[in-house]
């Protein structure tokens, strides 16, 4: 691989230092919103002497390491020109592990390593992944094994596509492309075919698993050193149950999320020996709580994290709370998170961010009690030119509380605005959240109000609210929630009823087409990004490695054998109702929502003479990933909206 020269990297980095100042309400270039961050995922080495980051090099995310004591001393470890690095971590003080999808959108994630301090950094593949005739082979990190710097634990499905096994892999080993294996791979848990998730303790021993057979789930457990699992709980996956979150540092007691006897998940202590819930650690009166903050150095829980109207953290440890409170005072109005720290937790990387600021990184030295600036995530973005995102809530037509977020153009009076309703993907168990969103900010910068609503079926608000979207609710009650959001914003005087567009991706693309076909009088245009158009086809083309979840999907969406239900829910069967122009966006390598959804829609629109625009990329999958394709897409979105809204 030809590496980028250090002088070129220096030039690129220096080019990113300037900050453009815009006049009030001046349009910001499309690329400024959608190019890769200048710096992201900053991570300290375990000893704190080095700081690694993903940097933007010629529109690709590559890996760089700097000396913490002198950031001007850096080395660029990768020079990828076709793909982005997805994520990385320090395996030890010298070697970094990173993941990357080289399949152009087919979600085949391979694992690589690279060492700092070499004259010519050598990239080594640890585990290979690729699309095959059996399905997509992919790998994921299960444990970084911080107490074992020479190994990691990975989930890998090459043996059986539908059910990944667990392996311990040496980080100084390499992949044999001909034999399709790594000689150091040690199978530590063979999947019997129904295990969806594994639980390892702090020593890296496999101690638990969650299995699912159709709609029956089991929580499996084994004592330290035991060979066989025993069943601690059997349940219907849609009934009350527990979610294992991890072991306490004694590797005996566990922490779990549970909604047993309640609607929303709270965090509890759990004793595997008695299989009973212990003390409740934290609950919230509106949202699920499953986020634990643990200190490896202190060997205890220090707090919890949850997502209500805003992302929140609650600290139990007095010193951690005092430290967080001091940061909140320094960064007034910002959300502040610790994103990395040394093994002794004395040196920390902190990010301060909010809804119109992608964020800035800071280094805290606990020995010197010193806080210093590191880098801005996107230093070309001026937060003063962007818009605030504000939570809203109202009652749906059948009395459910709808929660969402509204972003209006900077400097507007917030009244009688052109509106883009932006339903999220998923849809089940997923929700929109408060924070910097480049797509939302781009649309607001172009003069549109943007509404994101967590319609029924969305996650995080308890079992009852999510399951209110189950069983044939696509295009019906779930769509009514989106319709009711538009009407609520019109009634509030915020949205102009004659200037409303619907725009979403994945399930949001489905909701776009459902809006255009089932409530055609409501919308002036629609943008369908990788959206489902034929619900029955969604089941027919389910990826092979998702097959174990088929029965659960049928329960949530509806019975695919019910032809009338599939027709009623599918926008493709109702294209004749469309009155507004639609923009169709898709990637031909999409394994989740196959290209056929877009092709069939296009054919129907052609036959009926309905207006549409079309953007398809051959080397993209479920959503565009490459910067050049994203920029092209949003430039065309901008023109489409300007013409039709």
Coordinates of C-alpha atoms in Angstrom, one line a residue:
X1 CA 0.0 0.0 0.0
X2 CA 1.4 3.4 -0.9
X3 CA 1.5 5.5 2.2
X4 CA 0.7 9.3 2.2
X5 CA 3.8 11.3 3.0
X6 CA 4.2 13.2 6.3
X7 CA 4.6 16.5 4.4
X8 CA 1.3 15.9 2.6
X9 CA -0.5 15.1 5.9
X10 CA 1.0 18.2 7.5
X11 CA -0.3 20.3 4.7
X12 CA -3.8 18.7 4.9
X13 CA -3.9 19.3 8.7
X14 CA -2.8 22.9 8.4
X15 CA -5.5 23.5 5.7
X16 CA -8.1 22.4 8.3
X17 CA -7.0 24.9 10.9
X18 CA -8.8 28.0 9.5
X19 CA -12.4 28.7 10.5
X20 CA -14.7 30.4 8.0
X21 CA -16.9 33.2 9.4
X22 CA -20.2 33.5 7.7
X23 CA -22.6 36.3 7.6
X24 CA -25.9 35.6 9.5
X25 CA -28.0 33.0 7.7
X26 CA -25.5 32.6 4.8
X27 CA -25.7 29.2 3.3
X28 CA -22.8 26.9 4.4
X29 CA -21.3 24.7 1.7
X30 CA -22.8 21.2 1.5
X31 CA -19.5 19.5 1.9
X32 CA -18.8 21.3 5.2
X33 CA -21.7 19.4 6.7
X34 CA -20.9 15.9 5.2
X35 CA -17.2 15.5 4.9
X36 CA -15.4 13.4 7.5
X37 CA -14.5 15.0 10.8
X38 CA -11.0 16.5 11.0
X39 CA -10.4 14.5 14.2
X40 CA -12.6 11.8 15.8
X41 CA -12.4 8.9 18.2
X42 CA -9.4 10.3 20.1
X43 CA -8.0 7.5 22.3
X44 CA -5.1 7.5 24.8
X45 CA -2.6 4.6 24.9
X46 CA -2.9 2.6 28.2
X47 CA 0.2 4.4 29.6
X48 CA -1.0 7.8 28.3
X49 CA 2.2 8.6 26.4
X50 CA 0.4 8.5 23.0
X51 CA -2.8 9.8 21.6
X52 CA -4.4 8.1 18.5
X53 CA -7.1 9.6 16.4
X54 CA -9.0 9.1 13.1
X55 CA -8.1 12.1 10.8
X56 CA -9.6 13.2 7.5
X57 CA -7.1 12.6 4.7
X58 CA -8.3 13.2 1.2
X59 CA -11.9 12.4 2.2
X60 CA -11.1 9.1 4.0
X61 CA -10.7 8.4 7.7
X62 CA -7.2 7.3 8.5
X63 CA -5.3 6.6 11.7
X64 CA -2.7 8.9 13.2
X65 CA -0.7 8.7 16.5
X66 CA 0.7 11.7 18.4
X67 CA 2.9 12.1 21.4
X68 CA 0.7 13.3 24.3
X69 CA 3.5 15.6 25.6
X70 CA 4.1 17.1 22.2
X71 CA 1.3 16.9 19.7
X72 CA 3.5 18.2 16.9
X73 CA 5.3 14.8 16.9
X74 CA 3.0 12.5 15.1
X75 CA 3.0 9.6 12.6
X76 CA 0.3 8.7 10.2
X77 CA -0.2 4.9 10.3
X78 CA -2.6 4.3 7.4
X79 CA -3.2 5.9 4.0
X80 CA -6.4 4.3 2.8
X81 CA -7.8 6.0 -0.3
X82 CA -10.9 3.9 -1.1
X83 CA -12.4 3.0 2.3
X84 CA -12.8 4.6 5.7
X85 CA -11.5 3.1 9.0
X86 CA -14.7 2.4 11.0
X87 CA -13.2 2.2 14.6
X88 CA -10.1 1.4 16.5
X89 CA -8.6 0.8 19.9
X90 CA -5.2 0.4 21.6
X91 CA -4.5 -3.3 22.2
X92 CA -1.4 -2.3 24.1
X93 CA 1.0 0.6 24.2
X94 CA 2.4 -0.1 20.8
X95 CA -0.2 -1.9 18.7
X96 CA -3.6 -0.6 17.5
X97 CA -6.5 -2.7 16.2
X98 CA -9.0 -1.3 13.8
X99 CA -12.0 -2.4 11.8
X100 CA -13.0 -1.6 8.2
X101 CA -15.6 -2.7 5.7
X102 CA -13.8 -3.3 2.4
X103 CA -16.9 -4.7 0.7
X104 CA -18.3 -1.4 -0.6
X105 CA -21.4 -1.3 1.6
X106 CA -22.2 -5.0 2.2
X107 CA -21.2 -4.8 5.9
X108 CA -18.4 -7.3 5.9
X109 CA -16.2 -6.0 8.7
X110 CA -12.6 -7.1 8.7
X111 CA -10.1 -6.6 11.6
X112 CA -6.6 -5.2 11.1
X113 CA -3.6 -4.2 13.3
X114 CA -0.8 -1.7 12.9
X115 CA 2.1 -0.7 15.2
X116 CA 3.3 2.8 16.0
X117 CA 7.0 3.7 15.9
X118 CA 7.9 1.8 12.8
X119 CA 9.8 3.4 9.9
X120 CA 7.2 2.1 7.5
X121 CA 4.0 1.2 9.3
X122 CA 2.8 -2.3 8.3
X123 CA -0.9 -3.0 8.2
X124 CA -1.7 -6.6 9.1
X125 CA -5.1 -8.3 8.6
X126 CA -6.2 -10.3 11.7
X127 CA -9.6 -11.6 10.5
X128 CA -10.9 -11.4 6.9
X129 CA -14.6 -10.8 6.1
X130 CA -16.4 -10.8 2.7
X131 CA -19.7 -11.5 1.1
X132 CA -20.0 -15.1 0.1
X133 CA -22.7 -17.3 -1.5
X134 CA -23.6 -18.5 2.0
X135 CA -24.1 -14.9 3.2
X136 CA -22.0 -12.1 4.6
X137 CA -19.0 -13.2 6.7
X138 CA -18.2 -10.5 9.3
X139 CA -16.3 -10.0 12.5
X140 CA -16.8 -7.8 15.6
X141 CA -14.9 -7.1 18.8
X142 CA -16.5 -8.6 21.9
X143 CA -13.7 -7.7 24.4
X144 CA -10.5 -5.8 24.1
X145 CA -9.1 -7.7 27.1
X146 CA -7.5 -4.8 28.8
X147 CA -5.7 -7.1 31.3
X148 CA -4.3 -9.2 28.4
X149 CA -2.6 -6.8 26.0
X150 CA -1.6 -9.6 23.6
X151 CA -5.1 -10.9 22.8
X152 CA -8.7 -9.8 21.9
X153 CA -12.0 -11.7 21.8
X154 CA -14.0 -11.5 18.6
X155 CA -17.3 -12.7 17.3
X156 CA -17.0 -14.3 13.9
X157 CA -19.4 -16.2 11.7
X158 CA -17.3 -17.9 9.0
X159 CA -18.1 -21.4 10.3
X160 CA -21.9 -20.8 10.4
X161 CA -23.2 -17.6 8.9
X162 CA -26.4 -17.4 11.0
X163 CA -24.7 -17.9 14.4
X164 CA -21.2 -16.4 15.1
X165 CA -18.7 -18.2 17.4
X166 CA -16.3 -16.6 19.9
X167 CA -12.6 -16.7 19.4
X168 CA -9.5 -15.5 21.2
X169 CA -7.1 -14.0 18.8
X170 CA -3.4 -13.0 19.3
X171 CA -2.9 -9.4 18.1
X172 CA 0.5 -10.1 16.7
X173 CA -0.8 -12.8 14.4
X174 CA -2.1 -12.5 10.8
X175 CA -4.8 -13.8 8.5
X176 CA -4.0 -16.5 5.9
X177 CA -6.0 -15.5 2.9
X178 CA -5.6 -18.8 1.1
X179 CA -6.8 -20.9 4.1
X180 CA -9.3 -18.3 5.3
X181 CA -8.1 -18.5 8.9
X182 CA -5.7 -17.0 11.4
X183 CA -3.4 -19.7 12.9
X184 CA -3.8 -18.1 16.4
X185 CA -7.6 -18.3 16.5
X186 CA -8.7 -20.2 19.6
X187 CA -12.4 -21.2 19.6
X188 CA -13.6 -20.4 23.1
X189 CA -17.4 -20.7 22.5
X190 CA -19.0 -22.6 19.7
X191 CA -22.4 -21.3 18.8
X192 CA -25.0 -24.1 18.9
X193 CA -27.0 -22.1 16.3
X194 CA -29.3 -20.0 18.5
X195 CA -27.0 -17.8 20.6
X196 CA -27.4 -14.1 19.8
X197 CA -25.0 -12.7 22.3
X198 CA -22.2 -13.8 24.6
X199 CA -21.1 -12.5 28.0
X200 CA -17.5 -12.6 29.2
X201 CA -16.2 -11.7 32.6
X202 CA -13.4 -9.3 33.4
X203 CA -10.9 -12.2 32.9
X204 CA -12.1 -12.8 29.4
X205 CA -13.8 -16.1 30.4
X206 CA -17.1 -16.9 28.7
X207 CA -19.7 -17.0 31.5
X208 CA -23.1 -16.3 29.9
X209 CA -25.1 -16.2 26.7
X210 CA -28.5 -15.2 25.4
X211 CA -30.2 -17.7 23.1
X212 CA -33.3 -17.2 21.0
X213 CA -35.4 -20.0 19.4
X214 CA -38.2 -18.2 17.4
X215 CA -39.8 -16.2 20.2
X216 CA -38.4 -18.0 23.2
X217 CA -35.3 -16.6 24.9
X218 CA -33.0 -18.1 27.4
X219 CA -30.4 -16.6 29.8
X220 CA -27.6 -19.1 30.0
X221 CA -24.9 -19.0 32.7
X222 CA -21.9 -21.0 33.9
X223 CA -19.8 -20.7 37.0
X224 CA -16.1 -19.8 36.8
X225 CA -14.3 -22.9 35.4
X226 CA -17.4 -24.8 34.6
X227 CA -17.8 -26.5 31.2
X228 CA -21.5 -26.5 30.7
X229 CA -24.1 -23.7 30.7
X230 CA -27.2 -23.9 32.9
X231 CA -30.5 -22.0 32.1
X232 CA -31.2 -19.2 34.6
X233 CA -34.3 -17.9 32.9
X234 CA -36.7 -18.8 30.0
X235 CA -39.1 -16.2 28.6
X236 CA -41.0 -14.9 25.6
X237 CA -38.7 -12.3 24.2
X238 CA -41.5 -9.8 24.1
X239 CA -42.5 -10.3 27.7
X240 CA -40.8 -9.1 30.9
X241 CA -37.2 -10.2 31.1
X242 CA -33.6 -9.2 32.0
X243 CA -30.7 -8.0 29.9
X244 CA -27.3 -9.0 31.2
X245 CA -25.1 -5.8 31.3
X246 CA -21.9 -7.3 32.7
X247 CA -20.1 -8.7 35.7
X248 CA -19.1 -6.9 38.9
X249 CA -15.4 -6.9 39.4
X250 CA -15.5 -9.9 41.6
X251 CA -16.7 -11.9 38.5
X252 CA -19.5 -13.3 40.6
X253 CA -22.3 -10.8 41.0
X254 CA -23.8 -9.4 37.8
X255 CA -25.5 -6.2 36.7
X256 CA -28.6 -6.4 34.6
X257 CA -31.3 -4.3 33.0
X258 CA -34.8 -5.5 33.9
X259 CA -38.4 -4.7 33.2
X260 CA -39.9 -7.5 35.4
X261 CA -42.9 -6.1 37.1
X262 CA -42.5 -2.7 35.4
X263 CA -42.8 -1.1 32.0
X264 CA -39.3 0.4 31.6
X265 CA -35.9 -1.1 32.1
X266 CA -34.0 -0.2 35.3
X267 CA -30.6 -1.4 36.5
X268 CA -30.3 -4.0 39.2
X269 CA -27.8 -6.2 40.9
X270 CA -28.3 -9.8 40.1
X271 CA -27.1 -13.0 41.8
X272 CA -26.7 -15.9 39.2
X273 CA -26.6 -18.5 42.0
X274 CA -30.1 -17.7 43.1
X275 CA -31.2 -16.3 39.7
X276 CA -32.9 -13.4 41.5
X277 CA -32.8 -9.7 41.2
X278 CA -31.1 -7.8 43.9
X279 CA -30.9 -4.1 44.8
X280 CA -32.2 -1.6 42.3
X281 CA -29.3 0.6 41.3
X282 CA -31.2 3.2 39.2
X283 CA -34.5 3.9 37.5
X284 CA -36.1 6.7 35.5
X285 CA -39.7 7.6 35.5
X286 CA -39.9 8.1 31.7
X287 CA -37.2 6.2 29.9
X288 CA -35.3 2.9 29.9
X289 CA -32.0 2.9 31.7
X290 CA -29.3 0.3 30.7
X291 CA -26.1 2.4 30.6
X292 CA -23.5 1.5 33.2
X293 CA -20.4 3.6 33.8
X294 CA -17.7 1.4 35.5
X295 CA -14.2 2.2 36.7
X296 CA -11.6 -0.6 36.1
X297 CA -9.2 1.3 38.3
X298 CA -11.6 1.7 41.3
X299 CA -13.2 -1.7 40.5
X300 CA -16.8 -0.4 40.9
X301 CA -19.7 1.3 39.2
X302 CA -19.3 5.0 39.2
X303 CA -22.6 6.0 37.6
X304 CA -25.3 5.4 34.9
X305 CA -26.2 7.0 31.6
X306 CA -29.6 7.3 30.0
X307 CA -31.3 9.2 27.2
X308 CA -34.4 11.3 28.1
X309 CA -35.1 14.6 26.4
X310 CA -31.3 15.1 26.6
X311 CA -28.5 12.6 27.2
X312 CA -27.9 12.5 30.9
X313 CA -25.4 11.0 33.4
X314 CA -25.7 10.4 37.1
X315 CA -22.6 9.8 39.2
X316 CA -22.6 7.7 42.3
X317 CA -18.9 8.1 43.1
X318 CA -18.3 11.4 45.0
X319 CA -15.0 12.2 43.3
X320 CA -16.3 11.5 39.9
X321 CA -19.3 13.6 40.5
X322 CA -17.2 16.5 41.8
X323 CA -15.0 16.2 38.7
X324 CA -18.0 16.1 36.3
X325 CA -19.6 19.1 38.1
X326 CA -16.4 21.1 37.6
X327 CA -16.4 20.3 33.9
X328 CA -20.1 21.3 33.6
X329 CA -19.2 24.7 35.1
X330 CA -16.3 25.2 32.7
X331 CA -18.2 24.2 29.6
X332 CA -21.5 25.9 30.4
X333 CA -24.4 24.6 28.3
X334 CA -22.4 21.7 26.8
X335 CA -22.6 18.0 27.3
X336 CA -19.3 16.7 28.6
X337 CA -18.1 13.1 28.3
X338 CA -14.9 11.3 29.1
X339 CA -14.1 9.4 25.9
X340 CA -10.8 7.8 26.9
X341 CA -8.5 7.5 29.9
X342 CA -5.3 5.8 30.9
X343 CA -5.2 2.5 32.9
X344 CA -4.7 4.5 36.1
X345 CA -7.4 6.9 35.1
X346 CA -5.2 9.9 35.8
X347 CA -5.1 11.2 32.2
X348 CA -8.4 11.6 30.4
X349 CA -9.6 12.8 27.0
X350 CA -12.8 14.8 27.3
X351 CA -15.2 16.0 24.6
X352 CA -17.5 19.0 25.1
X353 CA -20.4 19.2 22.5
X354 CA -24.0 20.2 22.0
X355 CA -26.7 20.3 19.4
X356 CA -25.1 22.9 17.1
X357 CA -21.5 22.0 17.9
X358 CA -19.8 18.8 16.8
X359 CA -17.5 19.2 19.7
X360 CA -14.0 19.9 20.9
X361 CA -11.5 17.5 22.6
X362 CA -9.6 18.4 25.7
X363 CA -6.8 16.6 27.6
X364 CA -7.1 16.5 31.4
X365 CA -3.9 15.7 33.4
X366 CA -5.0 14.6 36.9
X367 CA -1.5 14.7 38.2
X368 CA -1.0 18.4 37.3
X369 CA -4.8 19.1 37.5
X370 CA -4.5 20.7 34.1
X371 CA -7.0 20.9 31.3
X372 CA -5.7 21.7 27.8
X373 CA -7.3 22.0 24.3
X374 CA -6.6 19.2 21.8
X375 CA -8.7 19.6 18.7
X376 CA -12.1 20.5 17.3
X377 CA -14.0 17.7 15.7
X378 CA -14.9 19.9 12.7
X379 CA -13.1 23.2 13.0
X380 CA -14.6 24.6 9.9
X381 CA -18.1 24.5 11.5
X382 CA -19.1 27.7 13.3
X383 CA -21.7 26.8 15.9
X384 CA -23.0 30.4 16.0
X385 CA -24.3 29.9 12.4
X386 CA -26.2 26.8 13.3
X387 CA -29.6 26.1 14.9
X388 CA -30.7 24.8 18.2
X389 CA -32.6 21.5 18.6
X390 CA -35.4 21.6 21.0
X391 CA -37.5 18.8 22.5
X392 CA -41.3 18.8 22.0
X393 CA -44.1 16.5 23.1
X394 CA -47.8 16.2 22.4
X395 CA -50.7 13.6 22.5
X396 CA -51.4 11.5 19.5
X397 CA -55.0 11.0 18.2
X398 CA -55.3 7.9 20.5
X399 CA -53.7 9.5 23.6
X400 CA -50.1 8.3 23.4
X401 CA -47.4 10.8 24.4
X402 CA -45.3 11.6 21.4
X403 CA -41.8 13.0 21.9
X404 CA -39.5 14.5 19.4
X405 CA -37.1 17.3 18.4
X406 CA -37.7 20.5 16.4
X407 CA -34.9 22.5 14.7
X408 CA -35.8 25.8 13.1
X409 CA -33.6 27.9 10.9
X410 CA -31.2 30.2 12.6
X411 CA -32.6 33.7 12.9
X412 CA -36.2 32.8 12.0
X413 CA -39.2 33.6 14.1
X414 CA -40.2 30.0 14.1
X415 CA -43.5 30.6 12.5
X416 CA -45.2 29.5 9.2
X417 CA -42.0 27.7 8.1
X418 CA -41.6 25.1 5.3
X419 CA -41.3 21.8 7.2
X420 CA -39.4 18.6 6.6
X421 CA -40.7 15.7 8.7
X422 CA -37.8 13.3 9.2
X423 CA -38.8 9.9 10.5
X424 CA -36.0 7.7 11.8
X425 CA -35.0 4.3 10.6
X426 CA -35.2 1.0 12.5
X427 CA -37.9 1.3 13.4
X428 CA -38.2 -0.8 16.5
X429 CA -36.0 -0.1 19.5
X430 CA -34.5 2.9 17.7
X431 CA -35.1 6.5 18.6
X432 CA -34.0 10.0 17.7
X433 CA -31.9 11.8 20.2
X434 CA -30.7 15.4 21.0
X435 CA -27.3 16.3 19.7
X436 CA -25.4 17.5 16.7
X437 CA -26.9 16.1 13.5
X438 CA -25.3 17.3 10.2
X439 CA -28.3 16.4 8.1
X440 CA -30.7 18.3 10.3
X441 CA -28.3 21.3 10.5
X442 CA -27.9 21.3 6.7
X443 CA -31.7 21.4 6.2
X444 CA -32.2 24.1 8.8
X445 CA -29.4 26.1 7.2
X446 CA -31.3 26.0 3.9
X447 CA -34.4 27.5 5.6
X448 CA -36.4 24.5 6.6
X449 CA -37.8 23.5 10.0
X450 CA -37.0 19.9 10.7
X451 CA -39.1 17.7 12.9
X452 CA -38.0 14.3 14.2
X453 CA -40.6 12.3 16.1
X454 CA -40.2 9.1 18.1
X455 CA -43.4 7.5 16.9
X456 CA -44.8 4.3 18.6
X457 CA -42.4 1.4 18.1
X458 CA -39.4 3.6 18.9
X459 CA -37.1 2.4 21.7
X460 CA -36.2 3.8 25.0
X461 CA -39.6 4.7 26.3
X462 CA -40.6 1.3 27.8
X463 CA -42.1 -2.0 26.6
X464 CA -45.7 -0.7 26.2
X465 CA -44.7 2.2 23.9
X466 CA -42.5 0.1 21.7
X467 CA -45.0 -2.8 21.4
X468 CA -47.7 -0.3 20.5
X469 CA -46.0 -0.4 17.1
X470 CA -46.1 -4.2 16.7
X471 CA -48.4 -6.3 14.6
X472 CA -49.3 -4.7 11.4
X473 CA -48.9 -1.0 12.5
X474 CA -46.7 0.0 9.6
X475 CA -48.6 2.5 7.4
X476 CA -51.3 2.7 10.1
X477 CA -50.9 3.7 13.7
X478 CA -47.2 4.3 13.3
X479 CA -47.8 6.5 10.3
X480 CA -50.6 8.3 12.1
X481 CA -48.1 9.4 14.7
X482 CA -46.0 11.1 11.9
X483 CA -49.2 12.6 10.4
X484 CA -50.2 13.9 13.8
X485 CA -46.8 15.5 14.3
X486 CA -47.3 17.5 11.1
X487 CA -50.7 18.6 12.2
X488 CA -49.5 19.5 15.7
X489 CA -46.8 21.7 14.2
X490 CA -49.3 23.3 11.8
X491 CA -51.7 23.9 14.7
X492 CA -48.8 25.5 16.7
X493 CA -48.2 27.9 13.8
X494 CA -44.7 26.6 13.2
X495 CA -45.3 24.8 9.9
X496 CA -46.9 26.1 6.8
X497 CA -49.4 23.4 5.8
X498 CA -48.8 24.1 2.1
X499 CA -45.1 23.5 2.4
X500 CA -44.4 20.1 4.0
X501 CA -42.0 17.4 2.7
X502 CA -41.3 14.0 4.2
X503 CA -37.8 12.6 4.1
X504 CA -36.3 9.5 5.7
X505 CA -33.9 6.6 5.3
X506 CA -34.5 2.8 5.7
X507 CA -37.8 2.6 7.7
X508 CA -37.8 6.4 7.3
X509 CA -37.8 5.8 3.6
X510 CA -40.8 3.4 4.0
X511 CA -42.6 6.1 6.1
X512 CA -41.8 8.6 3.3
X513 CA -43.5 6.4 0.7
X514 CA -46.4 5.6 3.1
X515 CA -46.9 9.3 3.6
X516 CA -47.0 9.9 -0.1
X517 CA -49.4 7.0 -0.8
X518 CA -51.7 7.0 2.3
X519 CA -51.9 10.7 3.0
X520 CA -51.0 12.3 -0.4
X521 CA -52.8 15.6 0.4
X522 CA -50.3 16.2 3.3
X523 CA -47.0 16.4 1.4
X524 CA -45.6 18.5 -1.5
X525 CA -42.7 16.1 -2.0
X526 CA -40.9 13.1 -0.5
X527 CA -37.3 11.8 -0.4
X528 CA -37.0 8.0 0.0
X529 CA -33.5 7.0 1.0
X530 CA -33.0 3.2 0.9
X531 CA -36.6 2.7 1.9
X532 CA -38.8 -0.4 2.0
X533 CA -41.5 -0.2 -0.6
X534 CA -42.8 -3.8 -0.6
X535 CA -43.1 -5.2 2.9
X536 CA -43.4 -8.8 1.7
X537 CA -40.2 -8.5 -0.3
X538 CA -38.4 -7.4 3.0
X539 CA -39.1 -10.9 4.4
X540 CA -38.2 -12.7 1.1
X541 CA -34.8 -11.0 0.9
X542 CA -33.8 -11.1 4.6
X543 CA -30.0 -11.5 5.0
X544 CA -29.0 -15.0 5.8
X545 CA -27.1 -13.9 9.0
X546 CA -30.4 -12.4 10.2
X547 CA -32.5 -15.5 9.8
X548 CA -32.6 -16.3 13.5
X549 CA -34.6 -13.1 14.0
X550 CA -37.2 -13.9 11.3
X551 CA -40.0 -14.9 13.8
X552 CA -39.4 -11.8 15.9
X553 CA -39.6 -9.7 12.8
X554 CA -42.8 -11.3 11.8
X555 CA -44.2 -10.6 15.3
X556 CA -43.2 -7.0 15.1
X557 CA -44.1 -6.2 11.5
X558 CA -46.8 -8.7 10.6
X559 CA -47.3 -12.1 9.1
X560 CA -45.8 -12.2 5.6
X561 CA -48.1 -15.0 4.6
X562 CA -51.1 -12.6 5.1
X563 CA -51.2 -11.3 1.5
X564 CA -53.9 -8.7 2.3
X565 CA -51.9 -7.3 5.2
X566 CA -48.7 -7.1 3.1
X567 CA -50.6 -5.3 0.3
X568 CA -52.3 -2.9 2.8
X569 CA -48.9 -1.9 4.3
X570 CA -46.9 -1.8 1.1
X571 CA -46.6 1.6 -0.6
X572 CA -45.7 -0.2 -3.8
X573 CA -49.4 -1.4 -4.1
X574 CA -50.7 2.2 -3.8
X575 CA -48.4 4.2 -6.1
X576 CA -51.4 5.4 -8.0
X577 CA -52.3 7.6 -5.0
X578 CA -49.0 9.6 -5.2
X579 CA -49.5 13.3 -6.1
X580 CA -46.1 14.7 -5.2
X581 CA -42.7 14.2 -6.8
X582 CA -40.4 11.7 -5.1
X583 CA -36.6 11.5 -5.0
X584 CA -35.4 7.9 -4.8
X585 CA -31.9 7.2 -3.4
X586 CA -30.4 3.7 -3.1
X587 CA -27.2 1.7 -3.1
X588 CA -27.0 -1.4 -5.3
X589 CA -25.0 -3.4 -2.6
X590 CA -27.7 -2.8 0.1
X591 CA -28.1 -6.1 2.0
X592 CA -30.9 -4.9 4.3
X593 CA -33.3 -3.3 1.9
X594 CA -32.5 -4.8 -1.5
X595 CA -32.2 -2.6 -4.6
X596 CA -35.3 -4.4 -5.9
X597 CA -37.4 -2.1 -3.7
X598 CA -36.3 0.9 -5.6
X599 CA -36.4 -0.8 -9.0
X600 CA -40.0 -1.9 -8.5
X601 CA -41.0 1.6 -7.4
X602 CA -39.3 3.2 -10.3
X603 CA -41.1 0.8 -12.7
X604 CA -44.5 1.7 -11.2
X605 CA -43.8 5.4 -11.4
X606 CA -42.7 5.1 -15.0
X607 CA -45.8 3.2 -15.9
X608 CA -48.1 5.7 -14.3
X609 CA -46.2 8.7 -15.5
X610 CA -45.5 10.0 -12.0
X611 CA -42.6 12.5 -11.5
X612 CA -39.5 11.3 -9.7
X613 CA -35.8 11.7 -9.5
X614 CA -33.3 8.9 -9.2
X615 CA -29.8 8.6 -7.6
X616 CA -28.2 5.1 -7.4
X617 CA -24.6 4.2 -6.6
X618 CA -23.2 0.8 -7.5
X619 CA -20.6 0.7 -4.7
X620 CA -22.8 1.8 -1.8
X621 CA -25.0 -0.2 0.5
X622 CA -27.6 0.7 3.1
X623 CA -26.9 4.4 3.0
X624 CA -24.1 6.3 1.3
X625 CA -20.7 6.1 3.2
X626 CA -18.2 7.7 0.9
X627 CA -17.9 11.5 1.2
X628 CA -18.1 12.2 -2.5
X629 CA -21.4 10.3 -2.8
X630 CA -22.9 11.9 0.3
X631 CA -22.0 15.3 -1.0
X632 CA -23.5 14.6 -4.4
X633 CA -26.7 13.2 -2.7
X634 CA -27.2 16.3 -0.5
X635 CA -26.5 18.7 -3.4
X636 CA -29.3 16.9 -5.3
X637 CA -31.5 16.9 -2.2
X638 CA -31.0 20.7 -1.9
X639 CA -32.0 21.2 -5.5
X640 CA -35.0 18.9 -5.2
X641 CA -36.3 20.7 -2.1
X642 CA -35.7 24.1 -3.6
X643 CA -37.8 23.1 -6.7
X644 CA -40.6 21.4 -4.9
X645 CA -40.9 23.0 -1.5

